[in-house]
Amino acid sequence: MTPEQVTLVQQSFAQVLPIREQAARIFYDRLFTLDPSLRPLFKGDMRSQGAKLMSALTFVVGSLHKVETILDEVSMLARRHVGYGVEERHYAVVGSALLGTLEEAFGPDFTPSLSAAWGAAYRLLADAMINAARKVPQAA
């Protein structure tokens, strides 16, 4: 990611925080519409799940300017997700749901450059998680 993209993501995410509950609800609605087979992976209260999502996003977005400092935590998160049943193919669906949610939240302010910045941020995170997940031993 370029420094300009980091700034765009961080500044725009500050605008999402006041509507984080709504944004999380939109995200999960989109996710389950894009791939209904993902719904059973979420066993708990979706409001609580949404709060966890926003907390994770806040942490990652806040650390984009020094992403190397969070790679261990991102790797642990990826390993936990493998245990929940997350597969590599799910990351593309999640990325699509995230970008669609942001597009809906920002409307015409979701410019091509903002979309590209968020896409780069998500790819950075997803690639790190996928690489960590690939190292998890598979059950026999």
Coordinates of C-alpha atoms in Angstrom, one line a residue:
M1 CA 0.0 0.0 0.0
T2 CA 1.1 3.5 -0.7
P3 CA 1.2 6.1 2.1
E4 CA -1.6 7.9 0.3
Q5 CA -3.7 4.7 0.4
V6 CA -3.1 4.2 4.0
T7 CA -4.2 7.8 4.7
L8 CA -7.4 7.3 2.6
V9 CA -8.3 4.1 4.4
Q10 CA -7.7 5.6 7.9
Q11 CA -9.5 8.8 7.2
S12 CA -12.5 7.1 5.6
F13 CA -12.7 4.5 8.4
A14 CA -13.1 7.3 10.9
Q15 CA -16.4 8.1 9.1
V16 CA -17.5 4.5 9.5
L17 CA -17.0 4.3 13.2
P18 CA -20.1 6.3 14.1
I19 CA -22.2 3.9 12.1
R20 CA -20.3 0.7 13.0
E21 CA -23.3 -1.3 14.1
Q22 CA -25.2 -0.5 10.9
A23 CA -22.1 -1.1 8.8
A24 CA -21.5 -4.5 10.5
R25 CA -25.1 -5.5 9.9
I26 CA -24.8 -4.5 6.2
F27 CA -21.6 -6.4 5.9
Y28 CA -23.0 -9.7 7.3
D29 CA -26.2 -9.3 5.2
R30 CA -24.1 -8.9 2.1
L31 CA -21.8 -11.8 3.1
F32 CA -24.6 -14.2 3.6
T33 CA -26.3 -13.1 0.4
L34 CA -23.1 -13.6 -1.6
D35 CA -22.4 -17.0 0.0
P36 CA -25.3 -18.5 2.2
S37 CA -23.0 -21.4 3.0
L38 CA -21.0 -19.1 5.3
R39 CA -24.0 -18.5 7.7
P40 CA -23.4 -21.7 9.7
L41 CA -19.9 -20.6 10.5
F42 CA -21.3 -17.9 12.8
K43 CA -22.8 -19.6 15.8
G44 CA -23.1 -16.7 18.3
D45 CA -25.0 -13.4 18.5
M46 CA -24.5 -11.5 15.3
R47 CA -24.5 -8.1 17.1
S48 CA -21.6 -9.4 19.2
Q49 CA -19.9 -10.7 16.0
G50 CA -20.4 -7.3 14.4
A51 CA -18.7 -5.6 17.4
K52 CA -15.8 -8.1 17.0
L53 CA -15.5 -7.3 13.3
M54 CA -15.4 -3.6 13.9
S55 CA -12.9 -4.0 16.7
A56 CA -10.6 -6.0 14.4
L57 CA -11.0 -3.5 11.6
T58 CA -10.2 -0.6 14.0
F59 CA -7.0 -2.4 15.1
V60 CA -5.9 -3.2 11.6
V61 CA -6.8 0.1 10.0
G62 CA -5.0 1.9 12.8
S63 CA -1.9 -0.1 12.2
L64 CA -1.7 0.1 8.4
H65 CA 1.2 2.6 8.6
K66 CA 3.2 0.0 10.5
V67 CA 1.6 -3.2 9.3
E68 CA 4.7 -5.3 10.2
T69 CA 3.9 -4.8 13.9
I70 CA 0.5 -6.6 13.6
L71 CA 1.5 -9.6 11.5
D72 CA 1.8 -12.0 14.5
E73 CA -1.7 -11.1 15.7
V74 CA -3.1 -11.4 12.2
S75 CA -1.5 -14.8 11.9
M76 CA -3.1 -15.9 15.2
L77 CA -6.4 -14.6 13.9
A78 CA -6.0 -16.6 10.7
R79 CA -5.2 -19.8 12.6
R80 CA -8.4 -19.3 14.8
H81 CA -10.4 -18.8 11.6
V82 CA -9.2 -22.1 10.3
G83 CA -10.6 -23.7 13.4
Y84 CA -13.9 -22.1 12.7
G85 CA -14.1 -23.6 9.3
V86 CA -12.9 -20.7 7.2
E87 CA -11.4 -21.8 3.9
E88 CA -9.1 -19.9 1.5
R89 CA -11.9 -19.3 -1.0
H90 CA -13.9 -17.4 1.6
Y91 CA -11.5 -14.5 1.7
A92 CA -12.6 -13.3 -1.8
V93 CA -16.3 -13.4 -0.7
V94 CA -15.4 -11.4 2.5
G95 CA -13.5 -8.9 0.4
S96 CA -16.4 -8.4 -1.9
A97 CA -18.8 -8.0 1.0
L98 CA -16.5 -5.5 2.7
L99 CA -16.0 -3.3 -0.5
G100 CA -19.8 -3.5 -1.2
T101 CA -20.5 -2.4 2.4
L102 CA -18.2 0.5 2.1
E103 CA -19.6 1.5 -1.3
E104 CA -23.1 1.5 0.3
A105 CA -22.0 3.5 3.3
F106 CA -20.1 6.1 1.4
G107 CA -22.3 6.4 -1.7
P108 CA -20.8 8.7 -4.3
D109 CA -17.9 9.5 -2.0
F110 CA -16.6 5.9 -2.6
T111 CA -14.4 7.1 -5.4
P112 CA -12.2 4.8 -7.5
S113 CA -9.2 5.8 -5.5
L114 CA -10.9 5.1 -2.2
S115 CA -12.1 1.8 -3.5
A116 CA -8.6 0.9 -4.7
A117 CA -7.1 1.9 -1.3
W118 CA -9.6 -0.3 0.6
G119 CA -9.0 -3.1 -1.9
A120 CA -5.2 -2.9 -1.3
A121 CA -5.7 -2.9 2.5
Y122 CA -8.0 -5.9 2.3
R123 CA -5.6 -7.8 0.0
L124 CA -2.7 -7.1 2.4
L125 CA -4.7 -8.4 5.3
A126 CA -6.2 -11.4 3.4
D127 CA -2.8 -12.4 1.9
A128 CA -1.3 -12.4 5.4
M129 CA -4.1 -14.4 6.8
I130 CA -4.1 -16.9 3.9
N131 CA -0.4 -17.4 4.2
A132 CA -0.7 -18.1 7.9
A133 CA -3.7 -20.4 7.4
R134 CA -1.8 -22.5 4.9
K135 CA 0.7 -23.3 7.7
V136 CA -1.9 -24.8 9.9
P137 CA -1.7 -28.6 9.9
Q138 CA -4.8 -30.1 8.4
A139 CA -6.8 -32.7 10.4
A140 CA -6.5 -36.2 9.0

